[in-house]
Coordinates of C-alpha atoms and ligand atoms in Angstrom, one line a residue:
M628 CA -14.1 -3.8 13.9
R629 CA -10.5 -3.2 12.9
K630 CA -9.5 0.4 12.0
P631 CA -9.4 0.6 8.2
I632 CA -6.3 1.8 6.5
V633 CA -6.4 4.3 3.6
A634 CA -3.0 4.9 2.0
A635 CA -2.0 7.2 -0.8
N636 CA 0.9 6.2 -3.0
W637 CA 1.9 9.5 -4.7
K638 CA 4.3 7.7 -7.1
M639 CA 6.5 10.1 -9.0
N640 CA 4.2 13.1 -8.6
L641 CA 4.1 16.5 -7.0
T642 CA 6.7 19.2 -6.2
K643 CA 7.2 20.9 -2.9
K644 CA 4.6 23.6 -3.4
S645 CA 1.8 21.3 -4.6
A646 CA 2.6 18.7 -1.9
E647 CA 2.4 21.4 0.8
D648 CA -1.0 22.5 -0.5
L649 CA -2.3 18.9 -0.5
I650 CA -1.0 18.2 3.0
A651 CA -2.5 21.5 4.3
K652 CA -5.9 20.4 3.1
L653 CA -5.5 16.9 4.5
N654 CA -4.4 18.3 7.9
E655 CA -7.8 20.0 8.2
F656 CA -9.9 16.8 7.7
V657 CA -8.2 13.7 8.8
Y658 CA -10.0 11.5 11.4
E659 CA -8.9 9.3 14.3
D660 CA -10.8 6.2 13.3
V661 CA -9.0 5.6 10.0
E662 CA -5.3 4.9 9.7
V663 CA -4.3 7.5 7.0
I664 CA -1.0 7.1 5.3
I665 CA 0.7 9.3 2.7
M666 CA 3.5 7.9 0.6
P667 CA 5.3 10.8 -1.1
P668 CA 8.4 10.5 -3.3
F669 CA 11.7 10.6 -1.3
T670 CA 12.3 14.2 -2.1
L671 CA 9.1 15.3 -0.2
L672 CA 9.3 12.9 2.8
D673 CA 11.2 15.3 5.1
M674 CA 8.9 18.2 4.3
A675 CA 5.8 16.0 4.7
A676 CA 7.1 14.8 8.1
S677 CA 7.5 18.3 9.3
I678 CA 4.1 19.7 8.2
A679 CA 1.7 16.8 8.2
D680 CA -0.6 16.4 11.2
N681 CA 0.6 13.6 13.4
R682 CA -2.5 11.6 12.8
I683 CA -1.3 11.2 9.2
K684 CA 1.3 8.5 9.0
L685 CA 4.2 8.6 6.6
G686 CA 5.4 5.9 4.2
A687 CA 8.0 5.7 1.6
Q688 CA 7.6 4.0 -1.8
N689 CA 10.7 1.9 -1.7
C690 CA 13.9 1.2 0.2
Y691 CA 17.2 -0.7 -0.3
Y692 CA 18.0 -3.6 2.0
K693 CA 21.4 -2.5 3.4
K694 CA 21.7 -0.4 6.5
S695 CA 24.3 2.0 5.1
G696 CA 27.3 2.0 2.8
A697 CA 28.5 2.7 -0.7
F698 CA 25.2 2.2 -2.6
T699 CA 24.9 5.4 -4.6
G700 CA 21.3 6.5 -5.1
E701 CA 19.8 4.1 -2.6
I702 CA 17.9 4.9 0.6
S703 CA 18.0 2.5 3.6
P704 CA 15.1 1.6 5.9
D705 CA 17.0 3.2 8.8
M706 CA 17.1 6.5 6.9
L707 CA 13.4 6.3 6.4
V708 CA 12.8 5.7 10.1
D709 CA 15.1 8.6 10.9
I710 CA 12.9 11.1 9.1
G711 CA 9.7 9.8 10.5
C712 CA 8.4 7.0 8.2
K713 CA 6.4 4.2 9.7
Y714 CA 5.6 2.3 6.5
V715 CA 7.4 1.4 3.2
I716 CA 6.0 -0.1 0.0
V717 CA 7.8 -3.2 -1.0
G718 CA 7.3 -4.9 -4.4
H719 CA 5.0 -2.4 -6.1
S720 CA 4.3 -3.8 -9.6
E721 CA 5.7 -0.7 -11.3
R722 CA 9.0 -1.7 -9.8
R723 CA 8.7 -5.5 -9.5
H724 CA 8.3 -5.8 -13.3
I725 CA 11.6 -3.9 -13.8
F726 CA 13.7 -5.1 -11.0
G727 CA 12.4 -8.6 -10.4
N728 CA 11.4 -10.5 -7.3
D729 CA 14.8 -11.4 -5.8
L730 CA 15.5 -8.4 -3.7
L731 CA 12.1 -8.3 -2.1
R732 CA 12.8 -10.9 0.5
K733 CA 15.8 -8.9 1.6
K734 CA 13.9 -5.7 1.6
L735 CA 11.1 -7.2 3.8
A736 CA 13.7 -8.4 6.3
A737 CA 15.6 -5.1 6.3
S738 CA 12.3 -3.2 6.8
K739 CA 11.5 -5.4 9.8
R740 CA 15.0 -4.9 11.2
A741 CA 14.6 -1.1 11.0
G742 CA 11.1 -1.2 12.5
L743 CA 9.2 -0.2 9.4
I744 CA 5.9 -1.8 8.4
P745 CA 6.1 -3.0 4.8
V746 CA 3.1 -2.5 2.5
Y747 CA 3.9 -5.6 0.4
C748 CA 2.2 -5.3 -3.0
I749 CA 1.1 -8.4 -4.9
G750 CA -1.0 -8.9 -8.0
E751 CA -1.3 -10.6 -11.4
T752 CA -1.0 -9.0 -14.8
L753 CA -3.8 -9.2 -17.4
D754 CA -1.9 -11.8 -19.3
E755 CA -1.4 -14.0 -16.2
K756 CA -5.1 -13.5 -15.4
R757 CA -6.2 -14.6 -18.9
K758 CA -4.0 -17.6 -18.7
G759 CA -5.5 -18.7 -15.4
K760 CA -2.3 -18.2 -13.5
K761 CA -3.5 -15.7 -10.9
E762 CA -3.4 -18.2 -8.0
S763 CA 0.1 -19.5 -8.7
V764 CA 1.4 -15.9 -9.3
L765 CA 0.0 -14.7 -6.0
S766 CA 1.3 -17.8 -4.2
E767 CA 4.8 -17.2 -5.6
Q768 CA 4.7 -13.6 -4.5
L769 CA 3.4 -14.5 -1.1
N770 CA 6.2 -17.2 -0.7
I771 CA 8.7 -14.4 -0.3
I772 CA 7.2 -13.5 3.1
D773 CA 7.8 -17.0 4.5
N774 CA 9.1 -17.2 8.0
L775 CA 8.9 -13.5 8.7
S776 CA 7.1 -12.7 11.9
M777 CA 6.5 -9.0 11.6
S778 CA 3.8 -6.4 11.3
L779 CA 2.8 -6.5 7.7
I780 CA 0.3 -5.1 5.3
V781 CA -0.4 -6.9 2.0
A782 CA -1.9 -4.9 -0.8
Y783 CA -3.6 -6.9 -3.5
E784 CA -3.2 -4.7 -6.6
P785 CA -4.2 -6.5 -9.8
V786 CA -1.8 -4.9 -12.3
W787 CA -4.6 -4.6 -14.9
A788 CA -6.6 -2.4 -12.5
I789 CA -3.8 0.1 -11.7
G790 CA -4.2 3.4 -13.4
T791 CA -6.9 2.2 -15.7
G792 CA -9.9 3.8 -14.0
V793 CA -11.5 0.4 -13.7
A794 CA -11.2 -1.4 -10.4
A795 CA -11.6 -5.1 -10.0
E796 CA -15.1 -6.2 -9.1
V797 CA -15.8 -6.5 -5.4
V798 CA -16.7 -10.2 -5.7
T799 CA -13.3 -10.8 -7.4
I800 CA -11.5 -8.8 -4.7
R801 CA -13.3 -10.7 -2.0
E802 CA -12.5 -14.1 -3.4
T803 CA -8.8 -13.1 -4.0
I804 CA -8.4 -11.7 -0.5
K805 CA -9.9 -14.9 0.9
L806 CA -7.3 -16.8 -1.0
I807 CA -4.5 -14.5 0.2
R808 CA -5.7 -14.8 3.8
Q809 CA -5.7 -18.5 3.6
K810 CA -2.1 -18.6 2.3
L811 CA -1.0 -16.2 5.0
R812 CA -2.7 -18.4 7.6
E813 CA -0.8 -21.4 6.2
K814 CA 2.4 -19.5 6.7
G815 CA 1.5 -18.3 10.2
V816 CA 1.7 -14.7 9.0
K817 CA -0.7 -12.1 10.3
A818 CA -1.3 -9.2 8.0
S819 CA -3.9 -6.6 7.1
V820 CA -4.9 -6.9 3.5
L821 CA -5.7 -3.9 1.4
Y822 CA -7.0 -3.5 -2.2
G823 CA -5.4 -1.2 -4.7
G824 CA -6.2 -0.4 -8.3
S825 CA -8.4 2.5 -9.5
V826 CA -9.9 3.1 -6.1
K827 CA -11.9 6.4 -6.2
P828 CA -14.7 8.1 -4.5
D829 CA -17.2 6.5 -7.0
N830 CA -16.3 2.9 -6.0
A831 CA -15.0 3.4 -2.5
K832 CA -18.3 2.6 -0.8
E833 CA -18.7 -0.7 -2.5
I834 CA -15.1 -1.6 -1.6
A835 CA -15.4 -0.4 2.0
S836 CA -18.6 -2.4 2.5
E837 CA -16.7 -5.6 1.9
T838 CA -15.3 -6.2 5.4
L839 CA -12.7 -8.7 4.3
I840 CA -10.9 -5.8 2.8
D841 CA -8.9 -3.9 5.5
G842 CA -8.5 -0.7 3.5
A843 CA -7.3 0.8 0.2
L844 CA -4.0 1.7 -1.4
V845 CA -4.9 4.6 -3.6
G846 CA -2.9 6.0 -6.5
G847 CA -4.3 8.8 -8.7
S848 CA -7.1 9.7 -6.3
G849 CA -4.6 10.2 -3.5
L850 CA -3.2 13.2 -5.4
N851 CA -6.4 15.2 -5.0
A852 CA -7.3 16.3 -1.5
S853 CA -11.1 16.2 -2.1
S854 CA -11.0 12.7 -3.7
F855 CA -8.7 11.3 -1.0
L856 CA -10.7 12.8 1.8
Q857 CA -13.9 11.4 0.3
I858 CA -12.4 7.9 0.3
I859 CA -11.2 8.3 3.9
D860 CA -14.7 9.5 4.9
I861 CA -16.4 6.6 3.2
F862 CA -14.2 4.1 5.0
K863 CA -14.9 5.9 8.2
E864 CA -18.7 5.9 7.7
V865 CA -19.0 2.4 6.4
R866 CA -16.8 0.8 9.0
K867 CA -18.4 2.6 12.0
C868 CA -19.1 0.2 14.8
Ligands
13P2259 P1 -4.4 3.9 -9.1 O1 -5.3 4.1 -7.9 O2 -4.0 5.2 -9.8 O3 -4.9 2.9 -10.0 O4 -3.0 3.3 -8.5 C1 -3.0 2.2 -7.6 C2 -1.7 2.0 -7.1 O5 -0.8 1.6 -7.9 C3 -1.4 2.3 -5.7 O6 -0.1 1.7 -5.3

């Protein structure tokens, strides 16, 4: 069975001291048979790269698509690689809804050029779900990755489940991931597919037991060492060969 992926998107949280404490706890417990990724804000990436155990992989939450230049305030994929990142989130809904879809194709291509693996987030809003538009919204979001042969992770994060404490039901996740995999196959794109949206120790077992789901993109529960380690442990146990 494929190695599950458990990633923590820290969003705009933690300062140097609290991040050091969290990483110190993660360093004690992380296991070989789960791909564990932490995604701190830019300000903490360098510190995280220097103190995190090398079994914990590092990802950024965003990047710009240019290699370098006069783009005040932006960070390039090459800069992220330079400080030790392996992954980068592209298209998180908290940004997509502000900045739109247009840049994402360029960001995916730029990530590939730099050798980063994008964690490409897709998902429908509550309104889109209610109006029966989920499939068309996901298709449109997946169309952006057309013609890109690259290592890729897709994270299905229904917007209505993010930060609400209520994850999507596993049957819904399964059906949606089936759909996503079918669309990826049609495009000839190979990708791992994660679920994100209120993943926590309480529901991780149910989610991990659905083998169509390659892992979890965790928000709030990734800021607490005990919760995050429990989720990692659950994936490790449930997916044991
Ligand atoms: P929560 O786990 O806090 O719902 O956040 C999910 C998320 O947005 C991860 O990218």
